[in-house]
Coordinates of C-alpha atoms and ligand atoms in Angstrom, one line a residue:
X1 CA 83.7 -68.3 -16.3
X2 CA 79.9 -69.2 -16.1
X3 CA 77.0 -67.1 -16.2
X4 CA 75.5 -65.8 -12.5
X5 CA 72.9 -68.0 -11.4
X6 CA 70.4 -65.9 -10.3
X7 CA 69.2 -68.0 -7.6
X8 CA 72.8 -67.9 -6.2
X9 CA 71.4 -64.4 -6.0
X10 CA 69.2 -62.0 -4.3
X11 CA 69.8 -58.8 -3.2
X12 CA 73.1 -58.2 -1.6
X13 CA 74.4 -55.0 0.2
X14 CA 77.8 -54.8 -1.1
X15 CA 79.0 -51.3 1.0
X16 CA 76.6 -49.2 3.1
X17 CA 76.1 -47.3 0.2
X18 CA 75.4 -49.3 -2.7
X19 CA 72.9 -51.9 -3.2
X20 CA 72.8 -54.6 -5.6
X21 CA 70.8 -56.7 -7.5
X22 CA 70.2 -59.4 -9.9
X23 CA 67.2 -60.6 -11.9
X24 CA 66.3 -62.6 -15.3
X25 CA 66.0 -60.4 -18.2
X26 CA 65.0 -62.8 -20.8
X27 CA 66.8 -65.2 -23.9
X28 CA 68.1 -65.0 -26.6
X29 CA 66.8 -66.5 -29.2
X30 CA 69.4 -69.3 -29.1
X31 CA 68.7 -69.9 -25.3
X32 CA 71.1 -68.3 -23.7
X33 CA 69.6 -66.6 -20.4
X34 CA 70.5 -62.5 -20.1
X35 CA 70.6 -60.9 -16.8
X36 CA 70.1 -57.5 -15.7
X37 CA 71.8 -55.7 -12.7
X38 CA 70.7 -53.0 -10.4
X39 CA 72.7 -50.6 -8.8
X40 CA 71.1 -48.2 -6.5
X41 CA 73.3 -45.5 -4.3
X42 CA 72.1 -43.6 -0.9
X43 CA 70.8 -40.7 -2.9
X44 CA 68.3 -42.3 -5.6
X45 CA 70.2 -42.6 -8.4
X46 CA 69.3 -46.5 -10.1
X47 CA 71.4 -47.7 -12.8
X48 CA 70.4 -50.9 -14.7
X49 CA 72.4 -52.9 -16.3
X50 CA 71.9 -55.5 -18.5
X51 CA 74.5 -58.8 -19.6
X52 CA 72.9 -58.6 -23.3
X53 CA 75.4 -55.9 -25.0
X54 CA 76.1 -54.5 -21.4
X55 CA 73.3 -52.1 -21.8
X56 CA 72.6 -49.3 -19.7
X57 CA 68.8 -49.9 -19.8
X58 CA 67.9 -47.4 -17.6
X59 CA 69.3 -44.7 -15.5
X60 CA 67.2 -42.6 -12.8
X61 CA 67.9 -39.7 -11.4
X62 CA 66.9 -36.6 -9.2
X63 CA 65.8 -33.4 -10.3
X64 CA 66.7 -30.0 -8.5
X65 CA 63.3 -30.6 -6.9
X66 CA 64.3 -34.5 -5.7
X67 CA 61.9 -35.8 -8.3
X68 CA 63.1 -39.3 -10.0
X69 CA 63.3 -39.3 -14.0
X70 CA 64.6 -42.1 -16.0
X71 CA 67.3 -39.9 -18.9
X72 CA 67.8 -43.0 -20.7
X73 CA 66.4 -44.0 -24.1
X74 CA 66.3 -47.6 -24.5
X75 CA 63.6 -50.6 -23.9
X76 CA 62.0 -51.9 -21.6
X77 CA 62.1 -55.9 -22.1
X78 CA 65.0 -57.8 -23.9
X79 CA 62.8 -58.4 -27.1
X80 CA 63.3 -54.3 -27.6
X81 CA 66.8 -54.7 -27.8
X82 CA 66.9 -58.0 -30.0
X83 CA 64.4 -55.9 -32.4
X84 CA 66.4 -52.5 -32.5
X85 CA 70.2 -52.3 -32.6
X86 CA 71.0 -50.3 -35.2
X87 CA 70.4 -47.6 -32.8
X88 CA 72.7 -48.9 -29.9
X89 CA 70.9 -47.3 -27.2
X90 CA 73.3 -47.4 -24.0
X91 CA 75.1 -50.4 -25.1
X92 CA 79.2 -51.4 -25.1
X93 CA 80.0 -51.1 -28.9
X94 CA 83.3 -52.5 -30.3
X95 CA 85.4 -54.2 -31.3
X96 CA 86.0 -50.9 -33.4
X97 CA 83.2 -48.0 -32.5
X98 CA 82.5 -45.3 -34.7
X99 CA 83.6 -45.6 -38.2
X100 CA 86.6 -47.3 -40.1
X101 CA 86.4 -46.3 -43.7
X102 CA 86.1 -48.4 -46.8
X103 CA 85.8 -51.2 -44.3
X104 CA 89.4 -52.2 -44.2
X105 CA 92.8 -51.4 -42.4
X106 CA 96.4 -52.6 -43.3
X107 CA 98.1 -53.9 -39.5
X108 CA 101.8 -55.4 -39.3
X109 CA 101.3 -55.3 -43.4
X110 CA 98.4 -57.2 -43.8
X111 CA 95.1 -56.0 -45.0
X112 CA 92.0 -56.5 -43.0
X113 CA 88.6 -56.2 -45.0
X114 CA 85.4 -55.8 -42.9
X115 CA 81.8 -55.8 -43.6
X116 CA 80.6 -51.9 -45.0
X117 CA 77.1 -52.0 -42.7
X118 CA 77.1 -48.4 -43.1
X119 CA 77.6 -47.4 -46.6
X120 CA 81.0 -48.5 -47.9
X121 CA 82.0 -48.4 -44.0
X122 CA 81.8 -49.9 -41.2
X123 CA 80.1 -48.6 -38.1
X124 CA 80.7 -50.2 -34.6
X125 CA 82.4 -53.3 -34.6
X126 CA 80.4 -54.5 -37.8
X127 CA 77.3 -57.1 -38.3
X128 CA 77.6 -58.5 -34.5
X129 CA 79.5 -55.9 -32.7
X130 CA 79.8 -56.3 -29.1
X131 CA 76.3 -54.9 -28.3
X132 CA 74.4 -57.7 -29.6
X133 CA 77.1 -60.3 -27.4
X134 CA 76.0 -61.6 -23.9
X135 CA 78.1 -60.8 -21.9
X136 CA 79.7 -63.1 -19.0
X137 CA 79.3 -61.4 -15.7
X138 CA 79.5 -61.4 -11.4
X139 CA 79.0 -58.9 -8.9
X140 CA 82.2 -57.2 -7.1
X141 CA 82.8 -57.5 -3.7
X142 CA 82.8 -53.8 -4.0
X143 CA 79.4 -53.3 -4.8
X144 CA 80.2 -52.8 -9.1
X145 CA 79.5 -55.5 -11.7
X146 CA 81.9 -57.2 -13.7
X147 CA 81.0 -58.1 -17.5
X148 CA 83.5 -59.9 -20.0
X149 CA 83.6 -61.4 -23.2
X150 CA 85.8 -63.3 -25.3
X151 CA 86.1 -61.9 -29.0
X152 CA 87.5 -64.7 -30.8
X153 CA 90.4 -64.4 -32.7
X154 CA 88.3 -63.5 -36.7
X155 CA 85.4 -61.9 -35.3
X156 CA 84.5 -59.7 -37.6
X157 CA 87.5 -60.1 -39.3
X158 CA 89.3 -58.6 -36.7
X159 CA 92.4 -60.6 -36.0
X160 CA 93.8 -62.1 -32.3
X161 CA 91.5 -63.4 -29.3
X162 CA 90.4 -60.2 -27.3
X163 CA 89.6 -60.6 -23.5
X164 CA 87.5 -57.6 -22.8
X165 CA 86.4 -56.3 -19.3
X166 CA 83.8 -54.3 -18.6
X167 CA 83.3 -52.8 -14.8
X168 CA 80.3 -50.4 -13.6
X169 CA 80.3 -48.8 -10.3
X170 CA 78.1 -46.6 -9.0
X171 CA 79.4 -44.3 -5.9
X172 CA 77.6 -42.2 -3.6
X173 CA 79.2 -39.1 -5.2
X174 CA 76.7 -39.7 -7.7
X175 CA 79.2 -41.3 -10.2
X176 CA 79.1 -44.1 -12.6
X177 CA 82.2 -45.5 -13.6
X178 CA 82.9 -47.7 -16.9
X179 CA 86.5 -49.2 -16.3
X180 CA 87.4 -50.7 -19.9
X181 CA 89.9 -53.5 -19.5
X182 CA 91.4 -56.1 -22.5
X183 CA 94.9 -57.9 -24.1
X184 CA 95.0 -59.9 -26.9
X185 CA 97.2 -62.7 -28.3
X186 CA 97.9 -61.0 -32.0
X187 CA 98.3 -57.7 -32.8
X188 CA 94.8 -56.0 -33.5
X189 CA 92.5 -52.5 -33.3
X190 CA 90.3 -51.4 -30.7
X191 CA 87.8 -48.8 -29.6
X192 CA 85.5 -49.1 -26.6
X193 CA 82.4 -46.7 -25.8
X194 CA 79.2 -46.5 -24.1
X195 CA 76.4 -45.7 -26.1
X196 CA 73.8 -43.8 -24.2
X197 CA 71.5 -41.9 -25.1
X198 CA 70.6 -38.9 -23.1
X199 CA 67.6 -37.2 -22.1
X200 CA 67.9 -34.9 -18.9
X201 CA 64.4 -34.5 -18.9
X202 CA 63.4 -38.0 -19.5
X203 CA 63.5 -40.4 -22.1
X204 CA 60.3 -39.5 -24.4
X205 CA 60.1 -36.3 -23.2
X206 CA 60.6 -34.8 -26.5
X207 CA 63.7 -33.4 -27.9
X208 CA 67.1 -32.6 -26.5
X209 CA 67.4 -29.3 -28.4
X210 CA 67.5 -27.1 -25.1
X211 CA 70.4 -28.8 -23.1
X212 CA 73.6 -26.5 -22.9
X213 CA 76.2 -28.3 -23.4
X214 CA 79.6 -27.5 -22.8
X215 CA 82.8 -29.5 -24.3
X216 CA 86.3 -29.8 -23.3
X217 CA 87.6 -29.0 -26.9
X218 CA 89.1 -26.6 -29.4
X219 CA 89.3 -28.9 -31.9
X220 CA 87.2 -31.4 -34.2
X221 CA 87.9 -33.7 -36.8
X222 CA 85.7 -33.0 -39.7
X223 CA 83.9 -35.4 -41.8
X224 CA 83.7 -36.4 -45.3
X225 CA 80.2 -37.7 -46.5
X226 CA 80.1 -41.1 -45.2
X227 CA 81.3 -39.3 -41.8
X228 CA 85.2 -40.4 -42.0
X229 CA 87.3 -37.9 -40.7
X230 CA 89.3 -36.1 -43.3
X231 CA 92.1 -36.2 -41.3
X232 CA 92.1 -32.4 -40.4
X233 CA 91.6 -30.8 -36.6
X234 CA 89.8 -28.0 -37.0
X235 CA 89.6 -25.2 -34.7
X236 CA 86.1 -24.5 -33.2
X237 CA 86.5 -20.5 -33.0
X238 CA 83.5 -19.1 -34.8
X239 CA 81.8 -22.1 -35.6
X240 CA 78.8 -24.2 -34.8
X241 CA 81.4 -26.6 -33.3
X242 CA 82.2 -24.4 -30.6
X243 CA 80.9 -25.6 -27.6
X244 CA 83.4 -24.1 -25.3
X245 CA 80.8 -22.2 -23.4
X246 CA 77.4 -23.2 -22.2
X247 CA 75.0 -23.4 -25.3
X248 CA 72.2 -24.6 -26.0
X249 CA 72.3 -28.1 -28.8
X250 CA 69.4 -26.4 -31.0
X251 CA 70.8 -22.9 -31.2
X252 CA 73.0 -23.6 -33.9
X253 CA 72.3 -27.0 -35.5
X254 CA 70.5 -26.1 -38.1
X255 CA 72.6 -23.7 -39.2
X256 CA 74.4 -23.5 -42.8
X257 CA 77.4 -25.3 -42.2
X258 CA 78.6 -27.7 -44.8
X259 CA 79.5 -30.6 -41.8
X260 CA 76.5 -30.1 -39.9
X261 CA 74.5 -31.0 -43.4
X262 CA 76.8 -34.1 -43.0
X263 CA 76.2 -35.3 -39.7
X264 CA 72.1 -34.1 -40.2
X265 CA 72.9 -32.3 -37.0
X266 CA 76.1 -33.0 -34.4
X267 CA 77.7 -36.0 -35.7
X268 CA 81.1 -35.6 -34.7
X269 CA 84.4 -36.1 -33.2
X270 CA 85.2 -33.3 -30.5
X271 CA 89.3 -33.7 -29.9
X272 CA 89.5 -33.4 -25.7
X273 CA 91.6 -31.3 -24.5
X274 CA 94.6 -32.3 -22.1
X275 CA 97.5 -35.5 -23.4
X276 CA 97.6 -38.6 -21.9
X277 CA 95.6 -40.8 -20.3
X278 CA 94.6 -39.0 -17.5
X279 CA 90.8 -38.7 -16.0
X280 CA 89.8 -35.0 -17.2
X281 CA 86.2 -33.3 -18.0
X282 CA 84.9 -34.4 -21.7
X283 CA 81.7 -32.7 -21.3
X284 CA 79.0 -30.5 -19.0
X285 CA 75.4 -31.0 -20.1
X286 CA 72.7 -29.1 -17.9
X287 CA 68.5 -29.1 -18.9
X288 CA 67.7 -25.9 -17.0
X289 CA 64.0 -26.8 -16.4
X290 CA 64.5 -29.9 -14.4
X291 CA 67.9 -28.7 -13.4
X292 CA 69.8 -32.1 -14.0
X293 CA 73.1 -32.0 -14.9
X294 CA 75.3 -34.6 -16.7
X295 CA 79.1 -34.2 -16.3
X296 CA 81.5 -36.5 -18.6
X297 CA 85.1 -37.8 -17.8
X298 CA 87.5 -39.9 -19.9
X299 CA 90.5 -40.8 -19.9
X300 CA 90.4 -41.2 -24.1
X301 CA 91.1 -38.8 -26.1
X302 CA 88.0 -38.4 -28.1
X303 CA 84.2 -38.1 -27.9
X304 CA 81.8 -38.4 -30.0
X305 CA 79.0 -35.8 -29.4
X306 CA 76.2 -36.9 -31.5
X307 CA 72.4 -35.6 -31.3
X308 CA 70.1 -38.6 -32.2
X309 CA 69.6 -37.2 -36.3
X310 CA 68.5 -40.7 -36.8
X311 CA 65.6 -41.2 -34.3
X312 CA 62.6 -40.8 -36.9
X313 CA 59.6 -41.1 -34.1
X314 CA 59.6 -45.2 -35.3
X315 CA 61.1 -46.0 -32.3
X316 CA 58.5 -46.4 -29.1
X317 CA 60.6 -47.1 -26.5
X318 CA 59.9 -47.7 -22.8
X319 CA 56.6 -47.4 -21.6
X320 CA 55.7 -47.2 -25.1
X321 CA 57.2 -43.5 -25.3
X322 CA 57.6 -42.6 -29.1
X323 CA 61.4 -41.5 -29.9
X324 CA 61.4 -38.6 -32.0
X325 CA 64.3 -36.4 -34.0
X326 CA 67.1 -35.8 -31.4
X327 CA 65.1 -37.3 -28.3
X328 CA 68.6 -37.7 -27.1
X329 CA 72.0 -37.4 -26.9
X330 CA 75.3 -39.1 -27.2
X331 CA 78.2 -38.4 -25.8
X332 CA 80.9 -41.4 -26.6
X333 CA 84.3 -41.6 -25.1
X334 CA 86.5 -43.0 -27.9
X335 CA 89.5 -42.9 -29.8
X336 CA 88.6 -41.4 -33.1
X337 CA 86.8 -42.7 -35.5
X338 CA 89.0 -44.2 -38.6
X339 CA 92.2 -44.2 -36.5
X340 CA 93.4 -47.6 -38.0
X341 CA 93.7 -45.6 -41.1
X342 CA 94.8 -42.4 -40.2
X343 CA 98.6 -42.7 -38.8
X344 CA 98.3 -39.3 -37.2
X345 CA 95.8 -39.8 -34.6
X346 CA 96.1 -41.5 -31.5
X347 CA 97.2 -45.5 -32.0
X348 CA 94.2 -47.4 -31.4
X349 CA 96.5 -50.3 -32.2
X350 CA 96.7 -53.3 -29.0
X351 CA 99.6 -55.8 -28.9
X352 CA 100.0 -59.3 -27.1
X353 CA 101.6 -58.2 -23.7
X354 CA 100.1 -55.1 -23.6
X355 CA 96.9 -54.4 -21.7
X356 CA 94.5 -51.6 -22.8
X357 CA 92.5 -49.7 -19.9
X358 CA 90.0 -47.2 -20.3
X359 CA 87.4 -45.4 -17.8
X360 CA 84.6 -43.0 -18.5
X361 CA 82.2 -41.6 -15.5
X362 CA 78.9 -40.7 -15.8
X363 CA 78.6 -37.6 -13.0
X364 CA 74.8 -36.5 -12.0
X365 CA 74.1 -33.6 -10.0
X366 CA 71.7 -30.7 -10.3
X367 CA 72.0 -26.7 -10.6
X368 CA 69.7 -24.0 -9.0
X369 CA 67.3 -22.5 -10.7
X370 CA 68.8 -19.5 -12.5
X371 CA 67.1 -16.0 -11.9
X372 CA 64.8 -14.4 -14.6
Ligands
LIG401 C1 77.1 -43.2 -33.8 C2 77.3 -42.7 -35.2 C3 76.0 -42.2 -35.7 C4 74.9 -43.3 -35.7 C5 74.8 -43.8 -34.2 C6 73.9 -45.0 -34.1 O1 76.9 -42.2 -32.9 O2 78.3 -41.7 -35.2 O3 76.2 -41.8 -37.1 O4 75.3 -44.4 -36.5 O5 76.0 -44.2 -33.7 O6 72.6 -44.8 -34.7

């Protein structure tokens, strides 16, 4: 497949309700021309995506009030992205996202050894995950966008040729859909996520501490300290890890819990509730000033609820907006993290004939202002 040509391209009305658009987003510094897509619904929501990682650059949406705020952190020219990944702000990360420890698995009995980029492990997919990849992409006769890319067969180390698929749509119930699509021709490992980061009030708008967030889960998998699961599920009751009920991400993340000095905050794998691979609510996150409220739905069985305890305030993002502690948050769909090496957990293990499908939606909407 080649790259759109952008002068193929314009704006096209795909359905009454979506509109779509295409424009240059830059190089990369070996030439290769990135895109960036715009999907806008009836009711102001704007997505932008880009083909460099498949980045969710930037994501605007309503307030209770019909105000427009951008609630993503990220850049706001290529060079940003090229500069910055190690925090993978809204990007696809794989092969493998999250962790696999002591950089290595054993598959079909043979040993695969990875490059440790995060302490003796390896963290998303390795040195060139898939958010640094341009991405090969079209727009859908149904009004989404279409990205793919070929991981060759030794990527990473990471054995057999995977086709990947990528689809966004955005509907005009207010919901973005990631459809996650790929086969390979050996046997191999995968994990697929988005990598957001969240700000209901806007990106730069200072910290994320007074969301409430509710999760889907009674369970998490705790962490040793380079944040590989032990290979425990531990129930939530009575600790800062239950997030059953509406609360608020500050009220208890500094509190003196042994995995919370871990992650420096939330760092951690929730365990959804619900089997299978049906669609099911991962996640409610309301800001009651502004009133925005995220939803999250997966079909994996996993997500990774982690509150920015990396952002330092050396980051200025878009519009030159400095990123400081926990200016946002992530919540990414996954299987867990060190599954490859952890036979009890959900197989994160792909075969040739098989093909792997994935979605996560993004839902917006806002709540009324609650009574004093
Ligand atoms: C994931 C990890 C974090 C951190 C971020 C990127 O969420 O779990 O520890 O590495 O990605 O900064």
């Amino acid at each position: 497949m080649k790259a759109l040509s952008i002068t193929l391209l314009g704006v096209i009305t795909l359905s009454a309700a979506t509109k779509l658009t295409v424009a240059d987003f830059g190089k990369i510094p070996s030439g290769d021309p990135v895109h960036i897509y715009t999907l806008r619904n009836q009711h102001g929501l704007e997505a932008r995506i880009t083909t460099y990682g498949g980045t969710i650059v930037s994501l605007k949406a309503p307030d209770r009030n019909g105000v427009t705020a951008d609630i993503v952190l990220g850049f706001d020219s290529l060079a940003g992205y090229l500069d910055n990944p190690s925090p993978y702000f809204g990007a696809i990360v794989g092969r493998y996202a999250n962790r696999i420890g002591h950089a290595q698995f054993k598959l079909s009995g043979v040993v695969h050894k990875l490059a440790a980029n995060n302490g003796e492990n390896t963290l998303h997919g390795g040195l060139h995950g898939f958010n640094q990849a341009v991405w090969t992409s079209r727009p859908l006769p149904d009004g989404g966008v279409e990205l793919s890319y070929l991981s060759k067969d030794g990527e990473e180390n990471f054995p057999g040729n995977l086709r990947v698929t990528v689809t966004y749509h955005l509907s005009d119930s207010n919901q973005l859909q990631i459809d996650y699509v790929a086969t390979t021709d050996k046997v191999t490992v995968l994990n697929l996520t988005n990598h957001s980061y969240f700000n209901l009030k806007g990106a730069g708008e200072g910290d994320i501490l007074g969301h409430l967030v509710t999760l889907n889960a009674e369970r998490y998998t705790p962490v040793d300290a380079g944040l590989i699961p032990t290979g425990e599920l531990r129930d939530v009751n009575g600790t800062p890890f239950d997030f059953r009920k509406a609360t608020p991400i500050g009220a208890r993340i500094e509190a003196n819990d042994q995995q919370l000095k871990l992650g420096k905050g939330y760092d951690h794998n929730w365990v959804l509730k619900g089997s299978g691979k049906t669609l099911r609510l991962a996640a409610r996150v309301e800001e009651p000033a502004s009133g925005r409220v995220l939803e999250v739905l997966t079909t994996e069985p996993g997500v990774q609820f982690y509150t920015g305890n990396f952002l330092d305030g050396s980051i200025h993002g878009k519009g030159r907006k400095v990123y400081v502690l926990r200016a946002g948050f992530c919540l990414e769909t996954q299987h867990f993290p060190d599954s490859p090496n952890k036979p009890a957990f959900p197989s994160t293990v792909l075969r040739p004939g098989q093909q792997f499908h994935s979605t996560t939606v993004f839902r917006f909407a806002t709540s009324v202002r609650s009574k004093k």
